[in-house]
Amino acid sequence: MQNKGLIKLFAILFGLVSLYQLSFTFLATKVEKDAATYAKNMDKNNNAREKAAFEKKYLDSVANKDIIDLGVTKYTYNDVKDKEMNLGLDLKGGINAILQVSVKEVLKSLSNDSKNEVFNKALAAADERQKNSNSNYLDLFFEEFEKIAGKTKLSDPSIFGTKALSEKISLNEDNATVKKTLQEEINSSIGTAFEVLRSRIDKFGVTQPNIQRIGTSGRIQIELPGAKDIERVTKLITSKAELQFWEVHSNVEVQNFFFEANAVVAEMLKDKSAVEKDTVKKGNIDDLLGETKDSTTVQKNLFTYLFPNVAQSQQQVSSLVGQARVLDTATVNNLLAKKEVRALLPTELRYVKFLWDYKSEKGTDGTDLIGLYAIKGNRNDVAPIEGDVILDAAQVFDQLNKPEVSMTMNSTGTKQWAKMTADNVGKFVAVVLDDYVYTAPSVNQAITGGRTSISGGTMTIAEAEDIATVLKAGKLPAAARIIQAEVVGPSLGQQSIDASVNSFMIAICLVLLWMIFYYGKAGIYANIALVVNILFIFGILASFNAVLTLPGIAGIILTIGMSVDANVIIFERIKEGLAAKMGLKQAVEEGFSIKGALSAIIDANITTLLTGVILYVFGTGPIKGFALTLMIGIATSLFTAVFITRLLVDSAVNKKMNLTFNTNFSKGWFTNINVAFIRKRKVAYVISSTLVIISLISIFTIGLKQGVDFKGGRSYVVRFDQEMTPTKVAQELKSVFGSAPEVKTYGNPNQLKITTVYRIDEEGQEVDEEIQETLYNGLKPYLAKTSYENFKPGFEKQGAGIMSFLKVEPTIADDIKTSALYSVFGSLLIVFLYILIRFRKVSFSFGAVAAVFHDVLIVLGVFSLTYTFMPFDMEIDQSFIAAILTVVGYSLNDTVIIFDRIREFTNERRGKHNELINSAINLTLGRTINTSLTTLLVLLAIFFFGGDSIKGFMFALIVGIVVGTYSSIFVATPIMYDTTKKEDKNS
């Protein structure tokens, strides 16, 4: 081998750089362990929220302190943290969310909230179509508008031909041109939303956040590893930050209306059917009114749900007009919005709008109560002063040392605020953010300095900081709702890390021992190359700040098998040379040459690399992590197997060492095999056809268990303090969800995975909160003393609670499913073309792809037949698609090795075609079995000792490896043989 010195230098330097990059991860981990110890000692109440606060306090205190001094340069904790390896949600906890910026809202805003009937009908029709369509909203709206428009154009003055858009849209302009302009405006709004969200997240303080746009779909992906306060994060990223200043009606002004409304509501509730007809989202009166089972014996009225703040004297005049239980707010809203109730409003209250306080407080009976305010609305529902007048906002402390948000206004806002406060001396004004009242104080005198504040009796520093952050970042141009969210608690993340480390070490040890057992001293050289390969992989991941996920670790362990595969191919070729009476040096030269093993290794690695590329392009989240580590692993394993192993073997050869490439135990294994595989192909066809037919029957009758990724829904992993019976829990939850959710043991007997599609078509963060609380109430008999606050996801769990949570709306579920199909068929097409180019015969491509289809169908069949009784998740989701594509890559790897030897024998030897093929299979059989066995050892180690969330993924790989090894010999090669015969006849 030439340039040995250069390769040695490169390997040493690359190794040192990898160690240097990984050292930052070790240093950051040490500091964080110290922070955890400090927090544990300081947290006397065993409160996860307080513990997290102490950890943050410790890390903030050491953030800018030097923790390493190299003489030439120094590094603080912040420096080290920036350079450490990123861990994904499944290892670190946190939240990954995809937000959908409302294109509909952008269109309504551009039209100045047009009341044009055609325009609004087209919007409504587009809403309905989007539920079952992958098309973007603007295209759907445009199609629906064209259907019903008649002579009406988008450029009509009542739609987009407004004064505000006059420079961009001309009157009577054709619809196609207007559509292009609208697309530009929508893209601009999405870009603004992206920048606003990025600004908010940057100020939030989470390390290594990731935010990116997803094409031009109006979707924005946000990943915050390590975030523990999930509720706070959710509010931060979904808050529109629409700040308004309103005048307020006092409790005295509205109390007579409340008493009249109470009487009317009492009459309405006597006739339950009348209420049922008015139900907006639910068809059940108990859902609407929150009634208990004995509701028929108790007369309901408005004051059953709303507790009015009645003023008995002038001292009791307040901006707070009433209170309600948090669970009853929807009921109160519904009742106050009824036309019979609104008809009671006197002239001065005609445009009143009722808004809730931003925060609840505990009542005397322990229930959560929230305040209600009566805002002085107007015909156009436009606030006298809006948030665009705010120049700056900051969290400060008031005279009583309580946190508040101080705001500075521009000159226009200063004048408006001065007038509003002057007109309302002795009355009340409210500061409203996203339709929640943050403060509604009494005005003592006109405020002329252009400054005001948002405060609340129970406002925390974190809340004040978040409000200041969203105000400074600016408001979103349109509402952004979470259409897909994955939340992993830190406790589950730590379990995943522990399980991953254990499985990783066991897998490594098994492979190292097997290589020594089978190849002896040469196996030690392969092991050294393998360890160097692992160092390189982690070094590259750390250098490029790539995210390491649980599937990513699986990808690394899989590349260990591939690294071993390359060494096995080389060693087997060297053994063939030695058996042919070549000298050791000559056999080594040929083994490492293109003529020997290198051609097969390159072909096999390229086919797997192509699969990795497809996974990376079409995958999201963890799948991208898996694909990235797979691609990096292929590159590094190729380098270490070909060059590092070669350096070590050459060194031994030059020192005249006796290298036999086997041991006393393995000597003679897989030699002198002479099986007539081609003659037995009809038996193989029968076996394979039977398995494929059984699989197809099962898929079309029993079906497959689609994961939340593909069908939409919400999935919760909940831990309890005792062992749980899934069927019993499912029946308990049926009473709160209407139908029994899917409940299954998840890993340990005290953990359940609960999946439901209950109200998944309803939008809004409030719905997510309600369903989470509904789940808590349904599980309450099993939660002992766990409060709702501790049950919610986020923060470390000492007892029962939600460990992880996944939500996928049906619209994006369809997109994910489509993307998965594209990735599978895309990979097959690319591989077909590569093999066609490489082997220059359609028969080779046809055989390889037929074998892959065979493997995929059987894996799907096994999942269909066994998912009902297997003790772990066997869902068809994104991770399963990653497993399928990995099986595709591995099966092709095996097939290409055999095909490469067939091509070699066909070009160099004389004989019947079937005999040459049999010889090629027999000679590569040792490599095939050895590699498959090694890879299976690795996968079984992960399956038995890895995390619960990855068992289904690993099971698919295990089945795929077994089937893929079989198909390479008994499907791909026979089909290639039969197809070649037909080609030869036709030529």
PDB file of N, CA, C and O in Angstrom, residues 849-881:
ATOM      1  N   VAL A 849     -34.113  -5.916  -6.748  1.00  0.00           N
ATOM      2  CA  VAL A 849     -35.336  -5.212  -6.336  1.00  0.00           C
ATOM      3  C   VAL A 849     -36.435  -6.210  -5.973  1.00  0.00           C
ATOM      4  O   VAL A 849     -37.203  -5.984  -5.023  1.00  0.00           O
ATOM      5  N   ALA A 850     -36.535  -7.325  -6.701  1.00  0.00           N
ATOM      6  CA  ALA A 850     -37.532  -8.356  -6.364  1.00  0.00           C
ATOM      7  C   ALA A 850     -37.275  -8.898  -4.959  1.00  0.00           C
ATOM      8  O   ALA A 850     -38.216  -9.111  -4.178  1.00  0.00           O
ATOM      9  N   ALA A 851     -36.007  -9.117  -4.638  1.00  0.00           N
ATOM     10  CA  ALA A 851     -35.654  -9.607  -3.298  1.00  0.00           C
ATOM     11  C   ALA A 851     -36.028  -8.590  -2.228  1.00  0.00           C
ATOM     12  O   ALA A 851     -36.512  -8.947  -1.145  1.00  0.00           O
ATOM     13  N   VAL A 852     -35.822  -7.319  -2.534  1.00  0.00           N
ATOM     14  CA  VAL A 852     -36.151  -6.258  -1.572  1.00  0.00           C
ATOM     15  C   VAL A 852     -37.659  -6.203  -1.321  1.00  0.00           C
ATOM     16  O   VAL A 852     -38.110  -6.108  -0.180  1.00  0.00           O
ATOM     17  N   PHE A 853     -38.469  -6.281  -2.408  1.00  0.00           N
ATOM     18  CA  PHE A 853     -39.922  -6.310  -2.245  1.00  0.00           C
ATOM     19  C   PHE A 853     -40.339  -7.519  -1.400  1.00  0.00           C
ATOM     20  O   PHE A 853     -41.216  -7.420  -0.539  1.00  0.00           O
ATOM     21  N   HIS A 854     -39.709  -8.631  -1.659  1.00  0.00           N
ATOM     22  CA  HIS A 854     -39.948  -9.866  -0.898  1.00  0.00           C
ATOM     23  C   HIS A 854     -39.685  -9.627   0.588  1.00  0.00           C
ATOM     24  O   HIS A 854     -40.512  -9.959   1.456  1.00  0.00           O
ATOM     25  N   ASP A 855     -38.552  -8.984   0.905  1.00  0.00           N
ATOM     26  CA  ASP A 855     -38.176  -8.736   2.302  1.00  0.00           C
ATOM     27  C   ASP A 855     -39.159  -7.783   2.990  1.00  0.00           C
ATOM     28  O   ASP A 855     -39.598  -8.022   4.118  1.00  0.00           O
ATOM     29  N   VAL A 856     -39.499  -6.705   2.292  1.00  0.00           N
ATOM     30  CA  VAL A 856     -40.399  -5.699   2.865  1.00  0.00           C
ATOM     31  C   VAL A 856     -41.766  -6.309   3.142  1.00  0.00           C
ATOM     32  O   VAL A 856     -42.354  -6.091   4.221  1.00  0.00           O
ATOM     33  N   LEU A 857     -42.306  -7.081   2.199  1.00  0.00           N
ATOM     34  CA  LEU A 857     -43.629  -7.690   2.383  1.00  0.00           C
ATOM     35  C   LEU A 857     -43.635  -8.665   3.554  1.00  0.00           C
ATOM     36  O   LEU A 857     -44.607  -8.706   4.327  1.00  0.00           O
ATOM     37  N   ILE A 858     -42.564  -9.431   3.713  1.00  0.00           N
ATOM     38  CA  ILE A 858     -42.526 -10.402   4.820  1.00  0.00           C
ATOM     39  C   ILE A 858     -42.402  -9.683   6.161  1.00  0.00           C
ATOM     40  O   ILE A 858     -43.055 -10.064   7.145  1.00  0.00           O
ATOM     41  N   VAL A 859     -41.599  -8.632   6.232  1.00  0.00           N
ATOM     42  CA  VAL A 859     -41.497  -7.861   7.487  1.00  0.00           C
ATOM     43  C   VAL A 859     -42.863  -7.264   7.838  1.00  0.00           C
ATOM     44  O   VAL A 859     -43.306  -7.333   8.987  1.00  0.00           O
ATOM     45  N   LEU A 860     -43.552  -6.707   6.828  1.00  0.00           N
ATOM     46  CA  LEU A 860     -44.891  -6.153   7.060  1.00  0.00           C
ATOM     47  C   LEU A 860     -45.853  -7.256   7.510  1.00  0.00           C
ATOM     48  O   LEU A 860     -46.684  -7.055   8.410  1.00  0.00           O
ATOM     49  N   GLY A 861     -45.724  -8.425   6.886  1.00  0.00           N
ATOM     50  CA  GLY A 861     -46.579  -9.548   7.263  1.00  0.00           C
ATOM     51  C   GLY A 861     -46.363  -9.995   8.689  1.00  0.00           C
ATOM     52  O   GLY A 861     -47.322 -10.272   9.426  1.00  0.00           O
ATOM     53  N   VAL A 862     -45.102 -10.078   9.102  1.00  0.00           N
ATOM     54  CA  VAL A 862     -44.786 -10.457  10.496  1.00  0.00           C
ATOM     55  C   VAL A 862     -45.386  -9.445  11.467  1.00  0.00           C
ATOM     56  O   VAL A 862     -45.979  -9.821  12.493  1.00  0.00           O
ATOM     57  N   PHE A 863     -45.279  -8.164  11.152  1.00  0.00           N
ATOM     58  CA  PHE A 863     -45.849  -7.131  12.013  1.00  0.00           C
ATOM     59  C   PHE A 863     -47.376  -7.239  12.057  1.00  0.00           C
ATOM     60  O   PHE A 863     -47.988  -7.053  13.109  1.00  0.00           O
ATOM     61  N   SER A 864     -47.989  -7.545  10.901  1.00  0.00           N
ATOM     62  CA  SER A 864     -49.436  -7.677  10.856  1.00  0.00           C
ATOM     63  C   SER A 864     -49.920  -8.867  11.683  1.00  0.00           C
ATOM     64  O   SER A 864     -50.926  -8.781  12.398  1.00  0.00           O
ATOM     65  N   LEU A 865     -49.199  -9.981  11.590  1.00  0.00           N
ATOM     66  CA  LEU A 865     -49.599 -11.205  12.285  1.00  0.00           C
ATOM     67  C   LEU A 865     -49.373 -11.159  13.785  1.00  0.00           C
ATOM     68  O   LEU A 865     -50.080 -11.825  14.550  1.00  0.00           O
ATOM     69  N   THR A 866     -48.401 -10.375  14.235  1.00  0.00           N
ATOM     70  CA  THR A 866     -47.976 -10.472  15.646  1.00  0.00           C
ATOM     71  C   THR A 866     -48.237  -9.230  16.502  1.00  0.00           C
ATOM     72  O   THR A 866     -48.041  -9.290  17.716  1.00  0.00           O
ATOM     73  N   TYR A 867     -48.694  -8.114  15.895  1.00  0.00           N
ATOM     74  CA  TYR A 867     -48.771  -6.883  16.705  1.00  0.00           C
ATOM     75  C   TYR A 867     -49.806  -6.973  17.834  1.00  0.00           C
ATOM     76  O   TYR A 867     -49.718  -6.252  18.826  1.00  0.00           O
ATOM     77  N   THR A 868     -50.789  -7.887  17.692  1.00  0.00           N
ATOM     78  CA  THR A 868     -51.845  -7.953  18.712  1.00  0.00           C
ATOM     79  C   THR A 868     -51.376  -8.582  20.025  1.00  0.00           C
ATOM     80  O   THR A 868     -51.962  -8.323  21.072  1.00  0.00           O
ATOM     81  N   PHE A 869     -50.319  -9.395  19.980  1.00  0.00           N
ATOM     82  CA  PHE A 869     -49.916 -10.071  21.221  1.00  0.00           C
ATOM     83  C   PHE A 869     -48.466  -9.806  21.641  1.00  0.00           C
ATOM     84  O   PHE A 869     -48.056 -10.242  22.714  1.00  0.00           O
ATOM     85  N   MET A 870     -47.701  -9.117  20.831  1.00  0.00           N
ATOM     86  CA  MET A 870     -46.323  -8.817  21.226  1.00  0.00           C
ATOM     87  C   MET A 870     -46.305  -7.844  22.414  1.00  0.00           C
ATOM     88  O   MET A 870     -47.117  -6.916  22.468  1.00  0.00           O
ATOM     89  N   PRO A 871     -45.377  -8.027  23.371  1.00  0.00           N
ATOM     90  CA  PRO A 871     -45.367  -7.179  24.580  1.00  0.00           C
ATOM     91  C   PRO A 871     -44.667  -5.831  24.388  1.00  0.00           C
ATOM     92  O   PRO A 871     -44.240  -5.218  25.346  1.00  0.00           O
ATOM     93  N   PHE A 872     -44.542  -5.383  23.156  1.00  0.00           N
ATOM     94  CA  PHE A 872     -43.929  -4.076  22.888  1.00  0.00           C
ATOM     95  C   PHE A 872     -44.620  -3.467  21.676  1.00  0.00           C
ATOM     96  O   PHE A 872     -45.357  -4.141  20.953  1.00  0.00           O
ATOM     97  N   ASP A 873     -44.396  -2.172  21.474  1.00  0.00           N
ATOM     98  CA  ASP A 873     -45.054  -1.452  20.378  1.00  0.00           C
ATOM     99  C   ASP A 873     -44.608  -1.956  19.020  1.00  0.00           C
ATOM    100  O   ASP A 873     -43.415  -2.055  18.745  1.00  0.00           O
ATOM    101  N   MET A 874     -45.570  -2.265  18.160  1.00  0.00           N
ATOM    102  CA  MET A 874     -45.265  -2.675  16.791  1.00  0.00           C
ATOM    103  C   MET A 874     -46.052  -1.789  15.832  1.00  0.00           C
ATOM    104  O   MET A 874     -46.747  -2.258  14.934  1.00  0.00           O
ATOM    105  N   GLU A 875     -45.949  -0.496  16.052  1.00  0.00           N
ATOM    106  CA  GLU A 875     -46.672   0.473  15.234  1.00  0.00           C
ATOM    107  C   GLU A 875     -45.935   0.731  13.924  1.00  0.00           C
ATOM    108  O   GLU A 875     -44.705   0.713  13.868  1.00  0.00           O
ATOM    109  N   ILE A 876     -46.711   0.995  12.885  1.00  0.00           N
ATOM    110  CA  ILE A 876     -46.142   1.411  11.610  1.00  0.00           C
ATOM    111  C   ILE A 876     -46.054   2.931  11.650  1.00  0.00           C
ATOM    112  O   ILE A 876     -47.049   3.634  11.505  1.00  0.00           O
ATOM    113  N   ASP A 877     -44.851   3.422  11.892  1.00  0.00           N
ATOM    114  CA  ASP A 877     -44.645   4.862  12.017  1.00  0.00           C
ATOM    115  C   ASP A 877     -43.364   5.248  11.289  1.00  0.00           C
ATOM    116  O   ASP A 877     -42.808   4.453  10.519  1.00  0.00           O
ATOM    117  N   GLN A 878     -42.884   6.462  11.548  1.00  0.00           N
ATOM    118  CA  GLN A 878     -41.676   6.934  10.855  1.00  0.00           C
ATOM    119  C   GLN A 878     -40.461   6.059  11.181  1.00  0.00           C
ATOM    120  O   GLN A 878     -39.640   5.783  10.303  1.00  0.00           O
ATOM    121  N   SER A 879     -40.349   5.632  12.428  1.00  0.00           N
ATOM    122  CA  SER A 879     -39.214   4.790  12.807  1.00  0.00           C
ATOM    123  C   SER A 879     -39.267   3.453  12.089  1.00  0.00           C
ATOM    124  O   SER A 879     -38.234   2.894  11.698  1.00  0.00           O
ATOM    125  N   PHE A 880     -40.473   2.925  11.901  1.00  0.00           N
ATOM    126  CA  PHE A 880     -40.620   1.661  11.179  1.00  0.00           C
ATOM    127  C   PHE A 880     -40.170   1.816   9.730  1.00  0.00           C
ATOM    128  O   PHE A 880     -39.517   0.927   9.176  1.00  0.00           O
ATOM    129  N   ILE A 881     -40.515   2.951   9.116  1.00  0.00           N
ATOM    130  CA  ILE A 881     -40.081   3.213   7.739  1.00  0.00           C
ATOM    131  C   ILE A 881     -38.555   3.264   7.675  1.00  0.00           C
ATOM    132  O   ILE A 881     -37.934   2.755   6.736  1.00  0.00           O
TER     133      ILE A 881
END
